[in-house]
Amino acid sequence: QVQLVESGGGLVQAGGSLRLSCVASGFSLDAYNIGWFRQTPGKEREGLLCISNSDGTTYTADSVKGRFTISRDNAKNTMFLQMNSVEPEDTSTYYCAALSISASAQDMCANRWHDYWGQGTQVTVSS
């Protein structure tokens, strides 16, 4: 089955760290633009971190700049979201995504035309 399966969400204390994983099945992540998004009830889906497959550049949203990073392990066909210095405002459902069509990192994070989405994983930051 072609899918993205997320894991690693949970409860974390403000100021702490969390690492989310997203494993691709049925396709190779190294041929896709990748990104991490979050959806909070009552708010629009927010593109946090995206990497363009064509040029390798990364887009980072201001809301997470300096705190979150995106990476991938091609051998494991897995992408990661490293969350450091988390804040209560980071409480949300987090989604990984992949897009095969050539796109800039900024466009990847600004649009919703992605081929595949993870099922979402809940992150709750306590204060």
PDB file of C-alpha atoms in Angstrom:
ATOM      1  CA  GLN A   1       0.000   0.000   0.000  1.00  0.00           C
ATOM      2  CA  VAL A   2       1.269   3.477  -0.848  1.00  0.00           C
ATOM      3  CA  GLN A   3       1.195   5.444   2.369  1.00  0.00           C
ATOM      4  CA  LEU A   4       2.973   7.593   4.923  1.00  0.00           C
ATOM      5  CA  VAL A   5       2.790   6.325   8.496  1.00  0.00           C
ATOM      6  CA  GLU A   6       3.600   8.715  11.317  1.00  0.00           C
ATOM      7  CA  SER A   7       4.715   8.010  14.856  1.00  0.00           C
ATOM      8  CA  GLY A   8       6.349   9.722  17.801  1.00  0.00           C
ATOM      9  CA  GLY A   9       3.606  12.052  18.945  1.00  0.00           C
ATOM     10  CA  GLY A  10       2.561  12.373  22.545  1.00  0.00           C
ATOM     11  CA  LEU A  11       2.709  14.572  25.601  1.00  0.00           C
ATOM     12  CA  VAL A  12       5.764  16.717  26.203  1.00  0.00           C
ATOM     13  CA  GLN A  13       6.541  19.453  28.699  1.00  0.00           C
ATOM     14  CA  ALA A  14       7.111  23.011  27.536  1.00  0.00           C
ATOM     15  CA  GLY A  15      10.771  23.526  26.766  1.00  0.00           C
ATOM     16  CA  GLY A  16      11.284  19.868  25.998  1.00  0.00           C
ATOM     17  CA  SER A  17      11.927  17.989  22.774  1.00  0.00           C
ATOM     18  CA  LEU A  18      10.101  15.486  20.609  1.00  0.00           C
ATOM     19  CA  ARG A  19      10.998  13.668  17.398  1.00  0.00           C
ATOM     20  CA  LEU A  20       8.312  12.644  14.919  1.00  0.00           C
ATOM     21  CA  SER A  21       8.903   9.983  12.273  1.00  0.00           C
ATOM     22  CA  CYS A  22       7.147   9.394   8.959  1.00  0.00           C
ATOM     23  CA  VAL A  23       7.819   6.129   7.130  1.00  0.00           C
ATOM     24  CA  ALA A  24       7.003   5.893   3.424  1.00  0.00           C
ATOM     25  CA  SER A  25       5.724   2.643   1.926  1.00  0.00           C
ATOM     26  CA  GLY A  26       5.176   1.869  -1.750  1.00  0.00           C
ATOM     27  CA  PHE A  27       7.311   4.727  -3.037  1.00  0.00           C
ATOM     28  CA  SER A  28      10.740   6.238  -2.445  1.00  0.00           C
ATOM     29  CA  LEU A  29      10.842   9.459  -0.459  1.00  0.00           C
ATOM     30  CA  ASP A  30      14.142  10.500  -2.007  1.00  0.00           C
ATOM     31  CA  ALA A  31      12.321  11.284  -5.270  1.00  0.00           C
ATOM     32  CA  TYR A  32       9.741  13.557  -3.620  1.00  0.00           C
ATOM     33  CA  ASN A  33       9.454  16.980  -2.107  1.00  0.00           C
ATOM     34  CA  ILE A  34       8.712  16.466   1.577  1.00  0.00           C
ATOM     35  CA  GLY A  35       7.225  18.538   4.343  1.00  0.00           C
ATOM     36  CA  TRP A  36       5.712  18.735   7.778  1.00  0.00           C
ATOM     37  CA  PHE A  37       2.406  20.479   8.485  1.00  0.00           C
ATOM     38  CA  ARG A  38       0.159  20.946  11.476  1.00  0.00           C
ATOM     39  CA  GLN A  39      -3.576  21.393  11.882  1.00  0.00           C
ATOM     40  CA  THR A  40      -5.045  22.993  14.980  1.00  0.00           C
ATOM     41  CA  PRO A  41      -8.847  23.079  15.399  1.00  0.00           C
ATOM     42  CA  GLY A  42     -10.209  26.433  14.287  1.00  0.00           C
ATOM     43  CA  LYS A  43      -7.062  27.343  12.362  1.00  0.00           C
ATOM     44  CA  GLU A  44      -5.824  26.791   8.827  1.00  0.00           C
ATOM     45  CA  ARG A  45      -3.347  24.037   8.126  1.00  0.00           C
ATOM     46  CA  GLU A  46       0.143  25.462   8.510  1.00  0.00           C
ATOM     47  CA  GLY A  47       3.170  24.415   6.496  1.00  0.00           C
ATOM     48  CA  LEU A  48       6.084  24.246   8.913  1.00  0.00           C
ATOM     49  CA  LEU A  49       9.116  22.831   7.133  1.00  0.00           C
ATOM     50  CA  CYS A  50       9.471  21.698   3.534  1.00  0.00           C
ATOM     51  CA  ILE A  51      12.345  20.540   1.341  1.00  0.00           C
ATOM     52  CA  SER A  52      12.439  20.884  -2.429  1.00  0.00           C
ATOM     53  CA  ASN A  53      13.641  17.669  -4.034  1.00  0.00           C
ATOM     54  CA  SER A  54      14.994  19.502  -7.068  1.00  0.00           C
ATOM     55  CA  ASP A  55      17.384  21.906  -5.344  1.00  0.00           C
ATOM     56  CA  GLY A  56      17.486  20.676  -1.756  1.00  0.00           C
ATOM     57  CA  THR A  57      16.480  24.012  -0.271  1.00  0.00           C
ATOM     58  CA  THR A  58      14.408  24.183   2.890  1.00  0.00           C
ATOM     59  CA  TYR A  59      11.549  26.475   3.850  1.00  0.00           C
ATOM     60  CA  THR A  60      10.946  27.119   7.539  1.00  0.00           C
ATOM     61  CA  ALA A  61       7.867  28.851   8.911  1.00  0.00           C
ATOM     62  CA  ASP A  62       8.518  31.748  11.256  1.00  0.00           C
ATOM     63  CA  SER A  63       6.473  30.060  13.968  1.00  0.00           C
ATOM     64  CA  VAL A  64       9.020  27.251  14.327  1.00  0.00           C
ATOM     65  CA  LYS A  65      12.226  28.848  13.075  1.00  0.00           C
ATOM     66  CA  GLY A  66      15.153  28.083  15.330  1.00  0.00           C
ATOM     67  CA  ARG A  67      13.220  25.350  17.135  1.00  0.00           C
ATOM     68  CA  PHE A  68      12.120  22.690  14.607  1.00  0.00           C
ATOM     69  CA  THR A  69      14.118  20.979  11.874  1.00  0.00           C
ATOM     70  CA  ILE A  70      13.259  18.566   9.069  1.00  0.00           C
ATOM     71  CA  SER A  71      15.445  15.718   7.855  1.00  0.00           C
ATOM     72  CA  ARG A  72      15.251  12.394   6.057  1.00  0.00           C
ATOM     73  CA  ASP A  73      17.020   9.047   6.136  1.00  0.00           C
ATOM     74  CA  ASN A  74      16.892   7.665   2.611  1.00  0.00           C
ATOM     75  CA  ALA A  75      18.119   4.228   3.690  1.00  0.00           C
ATOM     76  CA  LYS A  76      15.091   3.914   5.969  1.00  0.00           C
ATOM     77  CA  ASN A  77      12.730   5.765   3.597  1.00  0.00           C
ATOM     78  CA  THR A  78      11.805   7.919   6.573  1.00  0.00           C
ATOM     79  CA  MET A  79      11.451  11.624   7.243  1.00  0.00           C
ATOM     80  CA  PHE A  80      11.717  13.269  10.643  1.00  0.00           C
ATOM     81  CA  LEU A  81      10.557  16.356  12.463  1.00  0.00           C
ATOM     82  CA  GLN A  82      12.839  17.304  15.336  1.00  0.00           C
ATOM     83  CA  MET A  83      10.971  19.557  17.740  1.00  0.00           C
ATOM     84  CA  ASN A  84      13.042  21.434  20.314  1.00  0.00           C
ATOM     85  CA  SER A  85      12.057  24.094  22.837  1.00  0.00           C
ATOM     86  CA  VAL A  86       8.403  23.244  22.351  1.00  0.00           C
ATOM     87  CA  GLU A  87       5.736  25.673  23.504  1.00  0.00           C
ATOM     88  CA  PRO A  88       2.074  25.173  24.462  1.00  0.00           C
ATOM     89  CA  GLU A  89       1.149  26.861  21.172  1.00  0.00           C
ATOM     90  CA  ASP A  90       2.768  23.924  19.363  1.00  0.00           C
ATOM     91  CA  THR A  91      -0.054  21.662  20.539  1.00  0.00           C
ATOM     92  CA  SER A  92      -1.595  20.365  17.331  1.00  0.00           C
ATOM     93  CA  THR A  93      -1.984  17.414  15.002  1.00  0.00           C
ATOM     94  CA  TYR A  94       1.116  17.036  12.853  1.00  0.00           C
ATOM     95  CA  TYR A  95       1.142  15.639   9.319  1.00  0.00           C
ATOM     96  CA  CYS A  96       3.917  14.634   6.959  1.00  0.00           C
ATOM     97  CA  ALA A  97       3.426  15.025   3.220  1.00  0.00           C
ATOM     98  CA  ALA A  98       5.130  14.206  -0.080  1.00  0.00           C
ATOM     99  CA  LEU A  99       4.790  15.684  -3.576  1.00  0.00           C
ATOM    100  CA  SER A 100       6.270  14.273  -6.782  1.00  0.00           C
ATOM    101  CA  ILE A 101       5.854  17.350  -8.994  1.00  0.00           C
ATOM    102  CA  SER A 102       8.787  19.735  -9.005  1.00  0.00           C
ATOM    103  CA  ALA A 103       8.174  22.598  -6.584  1.00  0.00           C
ATOM    104  CA  SER A 104      10.027  25.109  -4.493  1.00  0.00           C
ATOM    105  CA  ALA A 105      10.217  24.510  -0.770  1.00  0.00           C
ATOM    106  CA  GLN A 106       8.065  27.584  -0.191  1.00  0.00           C
ATOM    107  CA  ASP A 107       5.352  26.367  -2.581  1.00  0.00           C
ATOM    108  CA  MET A 108       5.444  22.922  -0.995  1.00  0.00           C
ATOM    109  CA  CYS A 109       4.589  24.422   2.373  1.00  0.00           C
ATOM    110  CA  ALA A 110       2.088  26.958   1.005  1.00  0.00           C
ATOM    111  CA  ASN A 111      -0.114  24.559  -0.956  1.00  0.00           C
ATOM    112  CA  ARG A 112      -2.177  21.407  -0.425  1.00  0.00           C
ATOM    113  CA  TRP A 113      -1.738  19.580  -3.738  1.00  0.00           C
ATOM    114  CA  HIS A 114       0.497  16.923  -2.239  1.00  0.00           C
ATOM    115  CA  ASP A 115       0.312  13.334  -3.430  1.00  0.00           C
ATOM    116  CA  TYR A 116       0.435  11.677  -0.035  1.00  0.00           C
ATOM    117  CA  TRP A 117      -0.353  12.633   3.540  1.00  0.00           C
ATOM    118  CA  GLY A 118       0.404  10.897   6.793  1.00  0.00           C
ATOM    119  CA  GLN A 119      -2.474   9.947   9.062  1.00  0.00           C
ATOM    120  CA  GLY A 120      -1.561  12.636  11.575  1.00  0.00           C
ATOM    121  CA  THR A 121      -0.074  12.355  15.032  1.00  0.00           C
ATOM    122  CA  GLN A 122      -1.128  14.395  18.047  1.00  0.00           C
ATOM    123  CA  VAL A 123       1.416  16.469  19.944  1.00  0.00           C
ATOM    124  CA  THR A 124       0.372  18.033  23.230  1.00  0.00           C
ATOM    125  CA  VAL A 125       2.657  20.452  25.049  1.00  0.00           C
ATOM    126  CA  SER A 126       1.957  20.944  28.731  1.00  0.00           C
ATOM    127  CA  SER A 127       2.794  24.075  30.702  1.00  0.00           C
TER     128      SER A 127
END
